[in-house]
Amino acid sequence: MKKRAWFFLATGLLLALVYAQLSRPQAEAFLQNPNGQAVLEVFQRIQQDYLQPLSREELNKVLEGAIGGMVGALKDPFTTYSPPQRASLRQEDLRGEFFGIGATLAPVNPDGTGAKVEGVMKGLPAQRAGIKAGDVILEVDGQDVTQLPLAEIVARIRGREGTKVTLTIKREGVPAPLKFELVREKVEIISVTQGMIGEVGYVGLETFANFKVEDQLRQAIQDLKQKGAKKLILDLRDNGGGLLDQGCAVASDFLKEGPIVYTRTRTLTRVYCEASGRPLWTGPMVVLVNGNTASASEIVAGALQDYGRAKVIGEKTFGKGVGQTPYTLANGGELTLVTFEWLTPRKRAINKEGLRPDLEVKDTRFSTPFSFQGAGVPAGAEVTVTVNGRTVRVKADQEGKFTYAEPQKSRPLPEERGQAVLDLETDAILKRALEELR
């Protein structure tokens, strides 16, 4: 009897919480829905009857799993849930600065876990300590991180200014792990690169995902003007977008007047932003795009294309024509929910369609990786494969399966942050852009 009384008491408390978080009509709709009732029942049964008693932290993970399940059920790739730690990282990235060691990291494992150093930033702790590209991080402050998600490893490395963090690193060719004790310093995210090719200025925007992008763009264009730039290349390749307001600000730097983007919600289509009438660059220009150009990048390219302000050169863009609204949740996590579609100045909807460039040119900067796999040979047999005159030998495993994937070369890093690496020999889109401007 006591057990049953406790169940109803706990359920009553949950119902009170539901009413506290939702309006009365929403709460009643939730509680009248059998699935809504089942959510409460499942949590209570796990809390009360599961064979192994769960700690508060474990119960929190159960509830977070329910949140993830709801978001996942939408099957919308752009609606996501970020747990508190990851949401905190996102806020730092939005500000465009954080306190860390000045190293860019990538996952080691195919599932997104582990961390290896892609590059170090000149003059910051990682570079001064001697950490190198290719180093694999084994431990952070003595804790094994080899199986943790990359975002969690990044969160552990970042921290308060002036505090210490110790990294244990595996380096190829070095038999024993290396230890580095570093002091966290302010790291500014540099999202804009620049360069000159004759009288043509080049500006590359890597992201729109922080509040400093447009300020960095303005500074880069001022620098290029001082160097004598008469024409401009705006490179949006591999820019996956970010903040809509930053996209508006960047487009406004090149347009004299008119709407830049419309937004369409369930009930309303309206102009979201217009050109300020104070363009920063009024000279000839082109825009470079590829299949990874998405979201805010497509807003900029689409606006410049609609007004005939610049020719768009490259590949068809990704086609992310929807926008999200972030909601901070009671647990400190963040729900990023698709709430509107955006349209170009001519009210073109490009979601899942992408923008067609004015001049289509294949992105040749990176070759197609050479790889193959197969099965059905004797265990341990050596397999020789020749394709287009290239021969590769691999050894089959105990099940007679074999596979090969050519290691991919990393992109060359500039000597100075903010300086672009330009290679006309391997970059067909850039080469075509110069021909168009000349």
Short mmCIF file of C-alpha atoms in Angstrom, two decimals:
data_model
loop_
_atom_site.label_atom_id
_atom_site.label_comp_id
_atom_site.label_asym_id
_atom_site.label_seq_id
_atom_site.Cartn_x
_atom_site.Cartn_y
_atom_site.Cartn_z
CA MET A 1 0.00 0.00 0.00
CA LYS A 2 2.85 2.33 0.81
CA LYS A 3 4.39 1.60 -2.58
CA ARG A 4 1.18 2.51 -4.37
CA ALA A 5 0.79 5.69 -2.30
CA TRP A 6 4.36 6.72 -3.18
CA PHE A 7 3.64 6.14 -6.87
CA PHE A 8 0.61 8.44 -6.82
CA LEU A 9 2.49 11.07 -4.80
CA ALA A 10 5.38 11.10 -7.28
CA THR A 11 2.98 11.19 -10.21
CA GLY A 12 1.17 14.10 -8.62
CA LEU A 13 4.44 16.01 -8.29
CA LEU A 14 5.20 15.36 -11.96
CA LEU A 15 1.76 16.59 -12.94
CA ALA A 16 2.38 19.77 -10.96
CA LEU A 17 5.65 20.26 -12.83
CA VAL A 18 3.90 19.77 -16.17
CA TYR A 19 1.37 22.47 -15.25
CA ALA A 20 4.18 24.77 -14.07
CA GLN A 21 6.04 24.52 -17.40
CA LEU A 22 3.06 24.62 -19.77
CA SER A 23 0.00 26.79 -20.09
CA ARG A 24 -3.13 25.15 -18.70
CA PRO A 25 -4.55 24.20 -22.16
CA GLN A 26 -1.16 22.75 -23.19
CA ALA A 27 -0.81 20.82 -19.94
CA GLU A 28 -4.32 19.41 -20.20
CA ALA A 29 -3.73 18.38 -23.83
CA PHE A 30 -0.52 16.63 -22.76
CA LEU A 31 -2.17 14.80 -19.89
CA GLN A 32 -5.22 13.80 -21.94
CA ASN A 33 -2.99 12.25 -24.60
CA PRO A 34 -2.29 8.56 -23.81
CA ASN A 35 1.31 8.99 -24.95
CA GLY A 36 1.75 11.99 -22.66
CA GLN A 37 0.44 9.91 -19.75
CA ALA A 38 2.75 7.08 -20.78
CA VAL A 39 5.82 9.35 -20.63
CA LEU A 40 5.09 10.07 -16.97
CA GLU A 41 4.31 6.42 -16.25
CA VAL A 42 7.52 5.15 -17.86
CA PHE A 43 9.66 7.57 -15.87
CA GLN A 44 7.95 6.61 -12.63
CA ARG A 45 8.27 2.88 -13.30
CA ILE A 46 11.99 3.27 -14.05
CA GLN A 47 12.48 5.36 -10.94
CA GLN A 48 10.51 3.03 -8.69
CA ASP A 49 10.80 -0.52 -10.05
CA TYR A 50 13.94 -0.79 -12.20
CA LEU A 51 16.17 -3.59 -10.87
CA GLN A 52 19.17 -1.31 -10.30
CA PRO A 53 18.44 1.88 -8.34
CA LEU A 54 19.42 4.91 -10.41
CA SER A 55 21.27 7.93 -9.13
CA ARG A 56 20.00 11.44 -9.72
CA GLU A 57 22.53 11.83 -12.56
CA GLU A 58 21.35 8.60 -14.19
CA LEU A 59 17.70 9.65 -13.90
CA ASN A 60 18.61 12.97 -15.56
CA LYS A 61 20.08 11.00 -18.47
CA VAL A 62 16.82 9.05 -18.74
CA LEU A 63 14.86 12.30 -19.01
CA GLU A 64 17.33 13.73 -21.51
CA GLY A 65 16.83 10.58 -23.54
CA ALA A 66 13.11 11.37 -23.65
CA ILE A 67 13.90 14.87 -24.95
CA GLY A 68 16.21 13.44 -27.60
CA GLY A 69 13.55 10.93 -28.58
CA MET A 70 10.94 13.65 -29.15
CA VAL A 71 13.33 15.72 -31.25
CA GLY A 72 14.48 12.65 -33.17
CA ALA A 73 10.88 11.66 -33.95
CA LEU A 74 10.54 14.85 -36.05
CA LYS A 75 13.16 13.43 -38.44
CA ASP A 76 14.25 16.99 -39.15
CA PRO A 77 18.05 17.26 -39.57
CA PHE A 78 18.00 20.92 -38.53
CA THR A 79 15.98 20.55 -35.32
CA THR A 80 18.33 19.50 -32.53
CA TYR A 81 18.69 19.24 -28.77
CA SER A 82 21.98 20.28 -27.14
CA PRO A 83 22.60 19.13 -23.55
CA PRO A 84 23.78 21.83 -21.13
CA GLN A 85 27.52 21.35 -21.67
CA ARG A 86 27.25 21.49 -25.45
CA ALA A 87 24.88 24.45 -25.27
CA SER A 88 27.48 26.32 -23.20
CA LEU A 89 30.11 25.66 -25.90
CA ARG A 90 27.73 26.99 -28.55
CA GLN A 91 27.26 30.23 -26.62
CA GLU A 92 31.04 30.69 -26.48
CA ASP A 93 31.28 30.07 -30.21
CA LEU A 94 28.51 32.59 -30.87
CA ARG A 95 30.44 35.24 -28.98
CA GLY A 96 33.41 34.54 -31.22
CA GLU A 97 35.85 34.06 -28.37
CA PHE A 98 36.61 31.71 -25.49
CA PHE A 99 39.45 30.75 -23.15
CA GLY A 100 41.44 27.74 -24.28
CA ILE A 101 44.75 26.59 -25.76
CA GLY A 102 44.47 27.70 -29.39
CA ALA A 103 44.22 24.36 -31.21
CA THR A 104 41.67 23.15 -33.74
CA LEU A 105 40.50 19.59 -33.08
CA ALA A 106 38.79 16.86 -35.11
CA PRO A 107 37.36 13.49 -34.03
CA VAL A 108 39.64 10.47 -34.19
CA ASN A 109 36.95 7.82 -34.59
CA PRO A 110 34.19 7.48 -37.22
CA ASP A 111 31.51 7.84 -34.52
CA GLY A 112 32.71 11.37 -33.63
CA THR A 113 34.63 10.40 -30.49
CA GLY A 114 38.22 11.09 -29.55
CA ALA A 115 40.23 14.16 -30.54
CA LYS A 116 43.28 14.87 -32.66
CA VAL A 117 44.95 18.18 -33.39
CA GLU A 118 44.30 19.56 -36.87
CA GLY A 119 46.29 22.73 -36.38
CA VAL A 120 47.62 25.16 -33.79
CA MET A 121 47.25 28.94 -33.76
CA LYS A 122 50.37 31.04 -33.81
CA GLY A 123 51.30 32.72 -30.55
CA LEU A 124 48.81 30.80 -28.40
CA PRO A 125 49.51 28.18 -25.68
CA ALA A 126 49.34 25.02 -27.84
CA GLN A 127 51.81 26.39 -30.40
CA ARG A 128 54.17 27.79 -27.76
CA ALA A 129 54.20 24.45 -25.91
CA GLY A 130 55.09 22.48 -29.04
CA ILE A 131 51.82 20.66 -29.71
CA LYS A 132 51.65 19.65 -33.38
CA ALA A 133 49.07 18.77 -36.02
CA GLY A 134 48.38 15.03 -35.90
CA ASP A 135 48.80 14.73 -32.12
CA VAL A 136 46.09 12.54 -30.58
CA ILE A 137 44.74 13.56 -27.17
CA LEU A 138 44.67 10.64 -24.73
CA GLU A 139 43.89 12.39 -21.44
CA VAL A 140 42.70 15.77 -20.18
CA ASP A 141 43.72 16.46 -16.57
CA GLY A 142 44.47 12.77 -16.08
CA GLN A 143 41.08 11.55 -17.34
CA ASP A 144 40.90 9.22 -20.36
CA VAL A 145 39.02 10.98 -23.19
CA THR A 146 39.66 8.61 -26.09
CA GLN A 147 36.04 7.42 -26.21
CA LEU A 148 34.31 10.70 -25.33
CA PRO A 149 32.42 12.78 -27.92
CA LEU A 150 34.57 15.54 -29.40
CA ALA A 151 32.33 18.28 -27.97
CA GLU A 152 32.86 16.96 -24.44
CA ILE A 153 36.64 16.88 -24.92
CA VAL A 154 36.56 20.47 -26.17
CA ALA A 155 34.50 21.47 -23.12
CA ARG A 156 37.10 19.93 -20.82
CA ILE A 157 39.98 21.74 -22.53
CA ARG A 158 38.27 25.12 -22.43
CA GLY A 159 37.80 26.87 -19.10
CA ARG A 160 38.38 30.06 -17.16
CA GLU A 161 41.14 32.46 -18.18
CA GLY A 162 44.44 31.81 -16.43
CA THR A 163 43.58 28.29 -15.25
CA LYS A 164 45.72 25.27 -16.09
CA VAL A 165 44.88 22.20 -18.17
CA THR A 166 47.13 19.16 -18.64
CA LEU A 167 47.00 17.16 -21.89
CA THR A 168 48.47 13.70 -22.42
CA ILE A 169 49.19 13.24 -26.11
CA LYS A 170 50.22 10.39 -28.41
CA ARG A 171 52.52 11.48 -31.23
CA GLU A 172 53.40 9.31 -34.20
CA GLY A 173 57.00 8.10 -34.02
CA VAL A 174 57.30 8.86 -30.29
CA PRO A 175 57.19 5.68 -28.15
CA ALA A 176 55.83 7.19 -24.92
CA PRO A 177 52.92 9.62 -24.37
CA LEU A 178 53.81 13.29 -24.01
CA LYS A 179 52.42 15.57 -21.29
CA PHE A 180 51.77 19.28 -21.71
CA GLU A 181 50.68 21.66 -18.97
CA LEU A 182 49.05 24.73 -20.50
CA VAL A 183 47.50 27.92 -19.17
CA ARG A 184 44.24 28.91 -20.83
CA GLU A 185 44.23 32.21 -22.72
CA LYS A 186 41.69 34.19 -24.71
CA VAL A 187 41.18 32.73 -28.19
CA GLU A 188 39.37 34.76 -30.82
CA ILE A 189 37.61 32.83 -33.56
CA ILE A 190 38.87 34.11 -36.92
CA SER A 191 36.16 33.45 -39.50
CA VAL A 192 37.45 35.61 -42.38
CA THR A 193 40.57 35.10 -44.49
CA GLN A 194 41.99 37.49 -47.07
CA GLY A 195 44.56 37.68 -49.85
CA MET A 196 45.52 39.50 -53.05
CA ILE A 197 45.96 38.18 -56.60
CA GLY A 198 47.21 41.12 -58.61
CA GLU A 199 44.58 43.85 -58.31
CA VAL A 200 41.92 41.36 -57.25
CA GLY A 201 41.15 41.11 -53.55
CA TYR A 202 40.05 37.79 -52.07
CA VAL A 203 37.88 37.36 -48.97
CA GLY A 204 36.86 33.95 -47.68
CA LEU A 205 34.10 33.54 -45.07
CA GLU A 206 34.38 30.24 -43.22
CA THR A 207 31.17 30.57 -41.17
CA PHE A 208 28.41 32.93 -40.08
CA ALA A 209 28.17 31.26 -36.68
CA ASN A 210 29.42 34.08 -34.46
CA PHE A 211 28.75 37.76 -33.88
CA LYS A 212 32.16 38.91 -35.11
CA VAL A 213 31.94 37.75 -38.73
CA GLU A 214 30.73 41.00 -40.28
CA ASP A 215 33.20 43.09 -38.25
CA GLN A 216 36.05 40.88 -39.47
CA LEU A 217 34.77 41.15 -43.05
CA ARG A 218 34.69 44.94 -42.88
CA GLN A 219 38.25 45.02 -41.58
CA ALA A 220 39.42 42.62 -44.31
CA ILE A 221 37.86 44.72 -47.07
CA GLN A 222 39.41 47.89 -45.66
CA ASP A 223 42.80 46.13 -45.67
CA LEU A 224 42.33 45.01 -49.28
CA LYS A 225 41.37 48.53 -50.37
CA GLN A 226 44.57 49.85 -48.81
CA LYS A 227 46.52 47.21 -50.76
CA GLY A 228 44.98 48.47 -53.99
CA ALA A 229 42.18 45.98 -54.63
CA LYS A 230 40.01 47.05 -57.56
CA LYS A 231 37.89 43.89 -57.81
CA LEU A 232 36.73 41.36 -55.24
CA ILE A 233 36.19 37.62 -54.88
CA LEU A 234 33.83 36.62 -52.04
CA ASP A 235 34.38 32.94 -51.27
CA LEU A 236 31.47 31.17 -49.52
CA ARG A 237 32.56 27.62 -50.31
CA ASP A 238 32.27 25.16 -47.42
CA ASN A 239 30.51 27.84 -45.36
CA GLY A 240 27.64 26.04 -43.65
CA GLY A 241 25.97 29.25 -42.49
CA GLY A 242 25.06 30.32 -38.98
CA LEU A 243 23.37 33.48 -37.77
CA LEU A 244 20.72 35.01 -40.01
CA ASP A 245 21.54 38.53 -38.79
CA GLN A 246 25.18 38.10 -39.78
CA GLY A 247 24.08 36.98 -43.25
CA CYS A 248 21.93 40.11 -43.54
CA ALA A 249 24.82 42.35 -42.44
CA VAL A 250 27.26 40.79 -44.90
CA ALA A 251 24.84 41.02 -47.84
CA SER A 252 24.15 44.66 -46.93
CA ASP A 253 27.88 45.40 -47.29
CA PHE A 254 27.51 44.81 -51.04
CA LEU A 255 23.99 46.09 -51.82
CA LYS A 256 22.72 49.66 -52.10
CA GLU A 257 19.05 48.99 -51.35
CA GLY A 258 16.21 46.49 -51.27
CA PRO A 259 15.09 43.43 -49.28
CA ILE A 260 17.81 40.87 -48.58
CA VAL A 261 15.67 37.99 -47.32
CA TYR A 262 12.04 37.16 -46.58
CA THR A 263 10.94 34.76 -43.84
CA ARG A 264 7.82 32.60 -44.04
CA THR A 265 6.35 31.08 -40.87
CA ARG A 266 3.14 29.07 -40.51
CA THR A 267 1.06 32.22 -40.74
CA LEU A 268 3.13 35.09 -42.14
CA THR A 269 5.56 36.04 -44.92
CA ARG A 270 7.50 39.25 -44.32
CA VAL A 271 10.71 41.08 -45.15
CA TYR A 272 13.23 40.08 -42.51
CA CYS A 273 15.98 42.57 -43.38
CA GLU A 274 16.87 45.15 -46.02
CA ALA A 275 20.11 46.71 -47.27
CA SER A 276 21.22 49.62 -45.12
CA GLY A 277 22.05 51.87 -48.10
CA ARG A 278 25.69 52.11 -46.98
CA PRO A 279 27.55 49.40 -48.91
CA LEU A 280 31.18 48.81 -48.03
CA TRP A 281 32.17 47.53 -51.48
CA THR A 282 30.63 48.88 -54.69
CA GLY A 283 33.20 47.64 -57.22
CA PRO A 284 33.10 44.54 -59.45
CA MET A 285 32.86 41.23 -57.63
CA VAL A 286 32.02 37.55 -57.93
CA VAL A 287 30.83 34.97 -55.39
CA LEU A 288 32.20 31.42 -55.10
CA VAL A 289 29.98 28.55 -53.91
CA ASN A 290 29.98 24.75 -53.76
CA GLY A 291 27.82 21.91 -52.45
CA ASN A 292 28.70 22.78 -48.85
CA THR A 293 27.55 26.40 -49.16
CA ALA A 294 24.44 26.50 -46.97
CA SER A 295 21.97 28.58 -44.97
CA ALA A 296 23.22 32.14 -44.32
CA SER A 297 25.79 31.67 -47.10
CA GLU A 298 22.96 30.92 -49.52
CA ILE A 299 21.11 34.00 -48.28
CA VAL A 300 24.09 36.19 -49.21
CA ALA A 301 24.72 34.47 -52.55
CA GLY A 302 21.01 34.44 -53.41
CA ALA A 303 20.58 38.16 -52.69
CA LEU A 304 23.63 39.17 -54.75
CA GLN A 305 22.46 36.90 -57.56
CA ASP A 306 18.85 38.18 -57.56
CA TYR A 307 19.99 41.80 -57.85
CA GLY A 308 22.60 41.01 -60.49
CA ARG A 309 25.20 42.45 -58.14
CA ALA A 310 27.65 39.57 -58.61
CA LYS A 311 27.94 36.43 -60.69
CA VAL A 312 27.79 33.25 -58.65
CA ILE A 313 30.45 30.74 -59.73
CA GLY A 314 30.94 27.11 -58.73
CA GLU A 315 28.62 24.24 -57.87
CA LYS A 316 24.95 24.07 -56.88
CA THR A 317 24.63 24.97 -53.20
CA PHE A 318 23.42 22.70 -50.40
CA GLY A 319 19.83 23.92 -50.18
CA LYS A 320 19.18 24.73 -46.52
CA GLY A 321 16.34 27.19 -46.87
CA VAL A 322 14.90 26.91 -43.38
CA GLY A 323 15.81 28.74 -40.18
CA GLN A 324 15.79 27.75 -36.54
CA THR A 325 14.91 29.49 -33.32
CA PRO A 326 16.98 28.53 -30.22
CA TYR A 327 15.12 27.96 -26.95
CA THR A 328 17.02 27.72 -23.66
CA LEU A 329 15.44 24.95 -21.57
CA ALA A 330 15.00 24.62 -17.83
CA ASN A 331 17.92 22.17 -17.54
CA GLY A 332 20.35 24.57 -19.25
CA GLY A 333 20.16 22.67 -22.52
CA GLU A 334 19.01 24.20 -25.78
CA LEU A 335 16.33 23.24 -28.29
CA THR A 336 17.06 24.49 -31.79
CA LEU A 337 13.72 24.25 -33.60
CA VAL A 338 12.94 24.88 -37.26
CA THR A 339 10.30 27.64 -37.18
CA PHE A 340 10.52 29.38 -40.56
CA GLU A 341 11.54 29.15 -44.19
CA TRP A 342 13.52 31.92 -45.87
CA LEU A 343 13.16 33.26 -49.40
CA THR A 344 15.51 35.26 -51.63
CA PRO A 345 14.64 38.86 -52.68
CA ARG A 346 12.76 37.43 -55.69
CA LYS A 347 10.97 35.10 -53.23
CA ARG A 348 12.73 32.00 -54.45
CA ALA A 349 12.47 29.06 -52.02
CA ILE A 350 15.68 27.03 -52.16
CA ASN A 351 15.16 24.47 -49.38
CA LYS A 352 16.35 21.06 -50.65
CA GLU A 353 16.86 22.70 -54.06
CA GLY A 354 19.90 24.93 -53.61
CA LEU A 355 21.04 27.86 -55.72
CA ARG A 356 22.16 27.31 -59.29
CA PRO A 357 25.37 29.24 -60.02
CA ASP A 358 25.53 31.56 -63.01
CA LEU A 359 28.70 29.73 -64.09
CA GLU A 360 28.93 26.06 -63.14
CA VAL A 361 32.46 24.90 -62.34
CA LYS A 362 33.47 21.74 -60.48
CA ASP A 363 35.33 22.20 -57.20
CA THR A 364 38.72 20.60 -57.90
CA ARG A 365 40.59 21.49 -54.71
CA PHE A 366 40.35 17.97 -53.34
CA SER A 367 40.58 14.80 -55.39
CA THR A 368 38.06 11.97 -55.02
CA PRO A 369 39.48 9.54 -52.42
CA PHE A 370 40.65 6.19 -53.76
CA SER A 371 38.95 3.39 -51.82
CA PHE A 372 37.50 -0.09 -52.23
CA GLN A 373 36.25 -3.08 -50.24
CA GLY A 374 35.41 -6.69 -50.93
CA ALA A 375 34.95 -10.19 -49.53
CA GLY A 376 35.05 -13.86 -50.46
CA VAL A 377 38.80 -14.52 -50.52
CA PRO A 378 40.76 -16.91 -48.26
CA ALA A 379 41.51 -15.61 -44.77
CA GLY A 380 44.76 -13.68 -44.70
CA ALA A 381 45.13 -13.67 -48.49
CA GLU A 382 46.90 -10.76 -50.14
CA VAL A 383 44.62 -8.93 -52.58
CA THR A 384 45.98 -6.79 -55.43
CA VAL A 385 43.71 -4.19 -57.00
CA THR A 386 44.68 -2.06 -60.02
CA VAL A 387 42.55 0.93 -61.11
CA ASN A 388 43.63 3.41 -63.79
CA GLY A 389 47.19 2.18 -63.59
CA ARG A 390 47.37 2.47 -59.81
CA THR A 391 48.05 -0.72 -57.84
CA VAL A 392 47.25 -1.28 -54.16
CA ARG A 393 47.86 -4.44 -52.12
CA VAL A 394 45.87 -5.25 -49.00
CA LYS A 395 45.52 -8.26 -46.72
CA ALA A 396 42.17 -9.95 -46.08
CA ASP A 397 40.99 -10.49 -42.49
CA GLN A 398 39.98 -13.78 -40.89
CA GLU A 399 36.55 -13.60 -42.55
CA GLY A 400 38.00 -13.05 -46.00
CA LYS A 401 37.05 -9.37 -46.09
CA PHE A 402 39.36 -6.60 -47.28
CA THR A 403 39.16 -2.84 -47.47
CA TYR A 404 41.32 0.15 -48.41
CA ALA A 405 40.83 3.89 -48.04
CA GLU A 406 43.44 6.37 -49.18
CA PRO A 407 44.44 8.78 -46.40
CA GLN A 408 43.12 12.26 -47.04
CA LYS A 409 45.47 15.21 -47.07
CA SER A 410 44.68 18.03 -44.67
CA ARG A 411 44.07 21.47 -46.07
CA PRO A 412 47.19 23.63 -46.00
CA LEU A 413 47.15 26.02 -43.06
CA PRO A 414 48.25 29.65 -43.49
CA GLU A 415 51.32 30.94 -41.69
CA GLU A 416 49.24 33.77 -40.22
CA ARG A 417 45.67 33.54 -38.98
CA GLY A 418 43.31 35.36 -41.32
CA GLN A 419 45.55 34.95 -44.38
CA ALA A 420 44.13 32.87 -47.24
CA VAL A 421 46.00 30.02 -48.95
CA LEU A 422 45.33 30.50 -52.69
CA ASP A 423 46.35 27.89 -55.27
CA LEU A 424 45.30 28.55 -58.87
CA GLU A 425 46.83 25.26 -60.04
CA THR A 426 44.35 23.07 -58.15
CA ASP A 427 41.38 25.44 -57.72
CA ALA A 428 39.30 25.55 -60.92
CA ILE A 429 36.55 27.72 -59.40
CA LEU A 430 39.02 30.37 -58.23
CA LYS A 431 40.78 30.32 -61.59
CA ARG A 432 37.47 30.79 -63.44
CA ALA A 433 36.53 33.65 -61.11
CA LEU A 434 39.73 35.51 -61.98
CA GLU A 435 39.05 35.02 -65.68
CA GLU A 436 35.56 36.43 -65.24
CA LEU A 437 36.81 39.52 -63.38
CA ARG A 438 39.54 40.18 -65.92
#
